[in-house]
PDB file of C-alpha atoms in Angstrom:
ATOM      1  CA  MET A   1     -52.841  13.978   7.866  1.00 61.00           C
ATOM      2  CA  LYS A   2     -51.345  15.047   4.664  1.00 63.00           C
ATOM      3  CA  ARG A   3     -50.086  18.355   6.320  1.00 67.00           C
ATOM      4  CA  LYS A   4     -48.217  16.589   8.905  1.00 61.00           C
ATOM      5  CA  LEU A   5     -46.572  14.239   6.312  1.00 53.00           C
ATOM      6  CA  ILE A   6     -45.398  17.535   4.277  1.00 58.00           C
ATOM      7  CA  ILE A   7     -44.063  18.949   7.423  1.00 59.00           C
ATOM      8  CA  VAL A   8     -42.070  15.710   8.199  1.00 50.00           C
ATOM      9  CA  PHE A   9     -40.863  15.642   4.785  1.00 52.00           C
ATOM     10  CA  LEU A  10     -39.841  19.167   4.718  1.00 52.00           C
ATOM     11  CA  LEU A  11     -37.912  18.653   8.172  1.00 54.00           C
ATOM     12  CA  LEU A  12     -36.235  15.372   6.804  1.00 54.00           C
ATOM     13  CA  PHE A  13     -35.476  16.592   3.286  1.00 53.00           C
ATOM     14  CA  PRO A  14     -32.224  18.411   4.109  1.00 57.00           C
ATOM     15  CA  PHE A  15     -30.772  15.198   5.739  1.00 53.00           C
ATOM     16  CA  LEU A  16     -31.841  13.309   2.808  1.00 49.00           C
ATOM     17  CA  VAL A  17     -30.083  15.670   0.396  1.00 49.00           C
ATOM     18  CA  TYR A  18     -26.969  15.768   2.572  1.00 48.00           C
ATOM     19  CA  SER A  19     -26.575  12.126   2.652  1.00 46.00           C
ATOM     20  CA  GLN A  20     -26.470  11.907  -1.019  1.00 47.00           C
ATOM     21  CA  GLU A  21     -23.387  14.228  -1.334  1.00 57.00           C
ATOM     22  CA  LEU A  22     -20.943  11.306  -0.803  1.00 64.00           C
ATOM     23  CA  VAL A  23     -17.988  11.250  -3.250  1.00 64.00           C
ATOM     24  CA  TYR A  24     -17.555   8.388  -5.523  1.00 72.00           C
ATOM     25  CA  PHE A  25     -14.871   8.018  -8.233  1.00 71.00           C
ATOM     26  CA  ASN A  26     -14.021   5.197 -10.656  1.00 73.00           C
ATOM     27  CA  ASN A  27     -10.577   6.101 -12.181  1.00 70.00           C
ATOM     28  CA  ILE A  28      -7.981   4.130 -13.860  1.00 70.00           C
ATOM     29  CA  TYR A  29      -4.343   5.138 -13.153  1.00 70.00           C
ATOM     30  CA  THR A  30      -1.379   3.922 -15.221  1.00 68.00           C
ATOM     31  CA  TYR A  31       2.209   4.737 -15.239  1.00 62.00           C
ATOM     32  CA  ASN A  32       3.511   5.626 -18.400  1.00 63.00           C
ATOM     33  CA  GLY A  33       1.065   3.215 -20.240  1.00 58.00           C
ATOM     34  CA  ASN A  34       3.006   0.192 -18.836  1.00 65.00           C
ATOM     35  CA  TYR A  35       1.651  -2.704 -16.910  1.00 61.00           C
ATOM     36  CA  THR A  36       1.151  -1.406 -13.325  1.00 69.00           C
ATOM     37  CA  ILE A  37      -0.271  -3.085 -10.265  1.00 71.00           C
ATOM     38  CA  GLY A  38      -1.662  -1.337  -7.385  1.00 74.00           C
ATOM     39  CA  MET A  39      -1.197  -3.118  -4.050  1.00 75.00           C
ATOM     40  CA  SER A  40      -2.028  -1.417  -0.978  1.00 81.00           C
ATOM     41  CA  VAL A  41      -3.921   1.925  -0.139  1.00 84.00           C
ATOM     42  CA  ILE A  42      -4.689   3.808   3.290  1.00 88.00           C
ATOM     43  CA  ASP A  43      -6.443   6.653   4.544  1.00 89.00           C
ATOM     44  CA  ASN A  44      -4.561   8.889   6.774  1.00 87.00           C
ATOM     45  CA  GLY A  45      -7.100  11.416   7.246  1.00 89.00           C
ATOM     46  CA  GLU A  46      -5.924  13.818   4.925  1.00 88.00           C
ATOM     47  CA  ALA A  47      -5.656  11.761   1.531  1.00 91.00           C
ATOM     48  CA  TYR A  48      -5.240   8.135   0.317  1.00 89.00           C
ATOM     49  CA  PHE A  49      -1.600   6.822   0.138  1.00 89.00           C
ATOM     50  CA  GLY A  50      -0.554   3.700  -1.688  1.00 85.00           C
ATOM     51  CA  TYR A  51       1.892   1.726  -3.601  1.00 83.00           C
ATOM     52  CA  GLY A  52       2.321  -0.800  -6.482  1.00 79.00           C
ATOM     53  CA  ALA A  53       4.766  -2.096  -9.093  1.00 75.00           C
ATOM     54  CA  THR A  54       5.358  -1.201 -12.612  1.00 72.00           C
ATOM     55  CA  ASP A  55       7.165  -2.545 -15.586  1.00 68.00           C
ATOM     56  CA  ASP A  56       8.323   0.704 -16.913  1.00 60.00           C
ATOM     57  CA  ILE A  57      11.947  -0.127 -17.089  1.00 59.00           C
ATOM     58  CA  GLY A  58      11.613  -3.809 -16.883  1.00 56.00           C
ATOM     59  CA  ILE A  59       9.474  -6.622 -15.334  1.00 64.00           C
ATOM     60  CA  TYR A  60       8.286  -5.108 -11.952  1.00 62.00           C
ATOM     61  CA  GLN A  61      11.574  -3.195 -11.615  1.00 68.00           C
ATOM     62  CA  GLU A  62      10.029  -0.078  -9.854  1.00 76.00           C
ATOM     63  CA  LEU A  63       7.635   0.672  -7.087  1.00 79.00           C
ATOM     64  CA  PHE A  64       5.507   3.341  -7.519  1.00 81.00           C
ATOM     65  CA  LEU A  65       4.116   5.274  -4.344  1.00 86.00           C
ATOM     66  CA  PHE A  66       1.054   7.782  -4.706  1.00 87.00           C
ATOM     67  CA  LYS A  67      -1.014  10.153  -2.853  1.00 91.00           C
ATOM     68  CA  LEU A  68      -4.719  10.695  -4.057  1.00 89.00           C
ATOM     69  CA  SER A  69      -7.213  13.301  -3.079  1.00 89.00           C
ATOM     70  CA  TYR A  70     -10.450  12.153  -1.689  1.00 88.00           C
ATOM     71  CA  THR A  71     -11.834  12.889  -5.005  1.00 86.00           C
ATOM     72  CA  GLY A  72      -9.500  10.521  -6.928  1.00 85.00           C
ATOM     73  CA  GLU A  73      -7.183  13.200  -8.141  1.00 88.00           C
ATOM     74  CA  MET A  74      -3.465  12.273  -8.257  1.00 87.00           C
ATOM     75  CA  GLN A  75      -1.671  14.579  -5.955  1.00 91.00           C
ATOM     76  CA  LEU A  76       1.816  13.074  -5.793  1.00 90.00           C
ATOM     77  CA  LEU A  77       3.411   9.894  -7.654  1.00 87.00           C
ATOM     78  CA  LYS A  78       6.854   8.639  -7.089  1.00 87.00           C
ATOM     79  CA  THR A  79       8.965   5.779  -8.181  1.00 82.00           C
ATOM     80  CA  TYR A  80      11.350   3.812  -6.114  1.00 81.00           C
ATOM     81  CA  TYR A  81      14.085   1.972  -8.025  1.00 76.00           C
ATOM     82  CA  GLU A  82      17.108  -0.207  -6.975  1.00 76.00           C
ATOM     83  CA  PRO A  83      19.441  -1.672  -9.621  1.00 74.00           C
ATOM     84  CA  ASN A  84      18.941  -5.310 -10.507  1.00 73.00           C
ATOM     85  CA  TYR A  85      15.777  -5.647  -8.221  1.00 73.00           C
ATOM     86  CA  THR A  86      12.515  -7.142  -9.110  1.00 72.00           C
ATOM     87  CA  PHE A  87       9.619  -6.208  -6.893  1.00 70.00           C
ATOM     88  CA  TYR A  88       6.465  -8.481  -6.424  1.00 64.00           C
ATOM     89  CA  PRO A  89       3.875  -6.600  -4.447  1.00 53.00           C
ATOM     90  CA  GLY A  90       0.792  -7.420  -6.811  1.00 48.00           C
ATOM     91  CA  ILE A  91       1.716 -11.254  -6.963  1.00 52.00           C
ATOM     92  CA  ILE A  92       2.659 -12.009  -3.500  1.00 57.00           C
ATOM     93  CA  GLY A  93       1.436  -9.368  -1.288  1.00 62.00           C
ATOM     94  CA  GLY A  94       2.455  -6.549   0.884  1.00 76.00           C
ATOM     95  CA  ALA A  95       1.131  -3.702   3.037  1.00 83.00           C
ATOM     96  CA  MET A  96       1.347  -0.158   3.855  1.00 88.00           C
ATOM     97  CA  ILE A  97       0.510   1.250   7.460  1.00 89.00           C
ATOM     98  CA  GLU A  98       0.866   4.527   9.021  1.00 91.00           C
ATOM     99  CA  SER A  99       3.391   4.726  11.755  1.00 91.00           C
ATOM    100  CA  TRP A 100       2.956   6.289  15.268  1.00 90.00           C
ATOM    101  CA  ASP A 101       4.791   9.618  13.806  1.00 92.00           C
ATOM    102  CA  ASN A 102       2.412   9.860  10.970  1.00 90.00           C
ATOM    103  CA  LYS A 103       4.837   8.488   8.493  1.00 93.00           C
ATOM    104  CA  PHE A 104       4.259   5.281   6.484  1.00 91.00           C
ATOM    105  CA  ILE A 105       5.791   1.791   6.695  1.00 90.00           C
ATOM    106  CA  LEU A 106       5.827  -0.281   3.491  1.00 86.00           C
ATOM    107  CA  ALA A 107       6.012  -4.193   3.878  1.00 84.00           C
ATOM    108  CA  TYR A 108       7.199  -5.688   0.296  1.00 81.00           C
ATOM    109  CA  HIS A 109       9.160  -8.536  -1.249  1.00 80.00           C
ATOM    110  CA  TYR A 110      11.910  -8.149  -3.834  1.00 80.00           C
ATOM    111  CA  SER A 111      14.480 -10.519  -5.342  1.00 78.00           C
ATOM    112  CA  GLN A 112      17.887  -9.810  -6.364  1.00 78.00           C
ATOM    113  CA  ASN A 113      20.412 -12.166  -8.167  1.00 77.00           C
ATOM    114  CA  GLY A 114      18.056 -15.119  -7.453  1.00 75.00           C
ATOM    115  CA  VAL A 115      17.560 -14.511  -3.768  1.00 78.00           C
ATOM    116  CA  SER A 116      14.383 -13.130  -2.223  1.00 78.00           C
ATOM    117  CA  TYR A 117      14.282 -10.766   0.591  1.00 80.00           C
ATOM    118  CA  GLY A 118      11.575  -9.298   2.863  1.00 80.00           C
ATOM    119  CA  ALA A 119      11.685  -5.572   3.327  1.00 83.00           C
ATOM    120  CA  LEU A 120      10.464  -2.719   5.258  1.00 86.00           C
ATOM    121  CA  MET A 121      10.601   0.747   4.008  1.00 88.00           C
ATOM    122  CA  LYS A 122       9.754   4.115   5.956  1.00 92.00           C
ATOM    123  CA  LEU A 123       8.430   6.931   3.997  1.00 92.00           C
ATOM    124  CA  ASP A 124       7.710  10.600   4.943  1.00 93.00           C
ATOM    125  CA  ASN A 125       4.432  12.393   3.770  1.00 90.00           C
ATOM    126  CA  ASN A 126       6.194  13.375   0.488  1.00 92.00           C
ATOM    127  CA  LEU A 127       6.792   9.706  -0.079  1.00 91.00           C
ATOM    128  CA  ASP A 128      10.672  10.031   0.247  1.00 93.00           C
ATOM    129  CA  THR A 129      12.388   7.174   1.768  1.00 91.00           C
ATOM    130  CA  ILE A 130      13.627   7.700   5.474  1.00 95.00           C
ATOM    131  CA  TRP A 131      15.080   4.165   6.005  1.00 93.00           C
ATOM    132  CA  LYS A 132      14.996   0.690   4.328  1.00 89.00           C
ATOM    133  CA  ARG A 133      15.709  -2.554   6.019  1.00 87.00           C
ATOM    134  CA  SER A 134      15.639  -5.839   4.249  1.00 82.00           C
ATOM    135  CA  TYR A 135      16.125  -9.653   5.634  1.00 80.00           C
ATOM    136  CA  THR A 136      16.392 -13.076   4.197  1.00 75.00           C
ATOM    137  CA  PRO A 137      16.880 -15.854   6.819  1.00 68.00           C
ATOM    138  CA  SER A 138      16.520 -18.368   3.950  1.00 68.00           C
ATOM    139  CA  TYR A 139      16.534 -18.998   0.262  1.00 63.00           C
ATOM    140  CA  LYS A 140      13.528 -17.110  -0.481  1.00 70.00           C
ATOM    141  CA  THR A 141      11.612 -14.752   1.813  1.00 71.00           C
ATOM    142  CA  ALA A 142       8.538 -12.357   1.446  1.00 71.00           C
ATOM    143  CA  SER A 143       6.970  -9.799   3.749  1.00 71.00           C
ATOM    144  CA  LEU A 144       3.202  -9.780   3.666  1.00 74.00           C
ATOM    145  CA  ASN A 145       2.024  -7.586   6.490  1.00 79.00           C
ATOM    146  CA  CYS A 146       3.343  -5.632   9.389  1.00 82.00           C
ATOM    147  CA  VAL A 147       2.002  -4.020  12.374  1.00 84.00           C
ATOM    148  CA  GLU A 148       3.932  -1.239  14.528  1.00 88.00           C
ATOM    149  CA  LEU A 149       4.191  -2.217  18.181  1.00 87.00           C
ATOM    150  CA  SER A 150       4.167  -0.248  21.315  1.00 89.00           C
ATOM    151  CA  ASP A 151       7.764   0.021  21.473  1.00 90.00           C
ATOM    152  CA  ASN A 152       7.906   1.394  17.938  1.00 85.00           C
ATOM    153  CA  GLY A 153       9.414  -1.793  16.563  1.00 86.00           C
ATOM    154  CA  TYR A 154       7.436  -3.863  13.883  1.00 86.00           C
ATOM    155  CA  LEU A 155       6.265  -7.226  13.757  1.00 81.00           C
ATOM    156  CA  ILE A 156       6.220  -8.749  10.247  1.00 80.00           C
ATOM    157  CA  THR A 157       4.562 -11.636   8.703  1.00 79.00           C
ATOM    158  CA  GLY A 158       5.321 -13.439   5.529  1.00 76.00           C
ATOM    159  CA  TRP A 159       6.914 -16.715   4.365  1.00 72.00           C
ATOM    160  CA  VAL A 160      10.170 -18.463   3.913  1.00 74.00           C
ATOM    161  CA  PHE A 161      11.457 -21.371   1.594  1.00 73.00           C
ATOM    162  CA  GLN A 162      14.557 -23.171   3.096  1.00 71.00           C
ATOM    163  CA  SER A 163      15.263 -24.358  -0.329  1.00 66.00           C
ATOM    164  CA  GLU A 164      13.955 -24.630  -3.792  1.00 68.00           C
ATOM    165  CA  GLU A 165      12.577 -28.266  -2.997  1.00 68.00           C
ATOM    166  CA  ASP A 166      10.808 -27.272   0.186  1.00 67.00           C
ATOM    167  CA  PHE A 167       7.330 -26.029   0.751  1.00 63.00           C
ATOM    168  CA  SER A 168       6.975 -22.649   2.391  1.00 66.00           C
ATOM    169  CA  ASP A 169       6.964 -21.873   6.080  1.00 67.00           C
ATOM    170  CA  ALA A 170       5.238 -19.226   7.947  1.00 69.00           C
ATOM    171  CA  LEU A 171       7.415 -16.172   9.041  1.00 67.00           C
ATOM    172  CA  LEU A 172       6.893 -14.009  12.054  1.00 67.00           C
ATOM    173  CA  LEU A 173       9.736 -11.584  12.671  1.00 69.00           C
ATOM    174  CA  LYS A 174      10.214  -8.688  15.285  1.00 73.00           C
TER     175      LYS A 174
END
């Protein structure tokens, strides 16, 4: 009986060792030592891509875009800045998805001069901006999530405030 158990153990041991080779990491990332909020991350089969906001030059005035290896090493870090914009991804939400052409779509929210906008931004694999679209059908608007449709358009969900005194309404935009 012992002999059979030893043989079974020897046959299964390589599988047990292999299953223990998963990569884990517990890293903290900061941008210039300032307040930084990570918001969304996706796995495109090659690396992890994501975004967040930082107060490097003012309260949430830059988005940061990153690419991480599967072992957690920063491979690429870029910032996106627009004059007089305040980005709110960590507070209000947002999303990053991979598009049909293996690029990325970023749904986010920003304000400028007291008006809030929902926005989509398309990025290439080097995290450079291909295009950006923003919308505000009312006083304040936010993009919370998006999905790509079969016609390569986008369905965006979020919220709107009609005025400062109103409660928010759900937004669904194509």
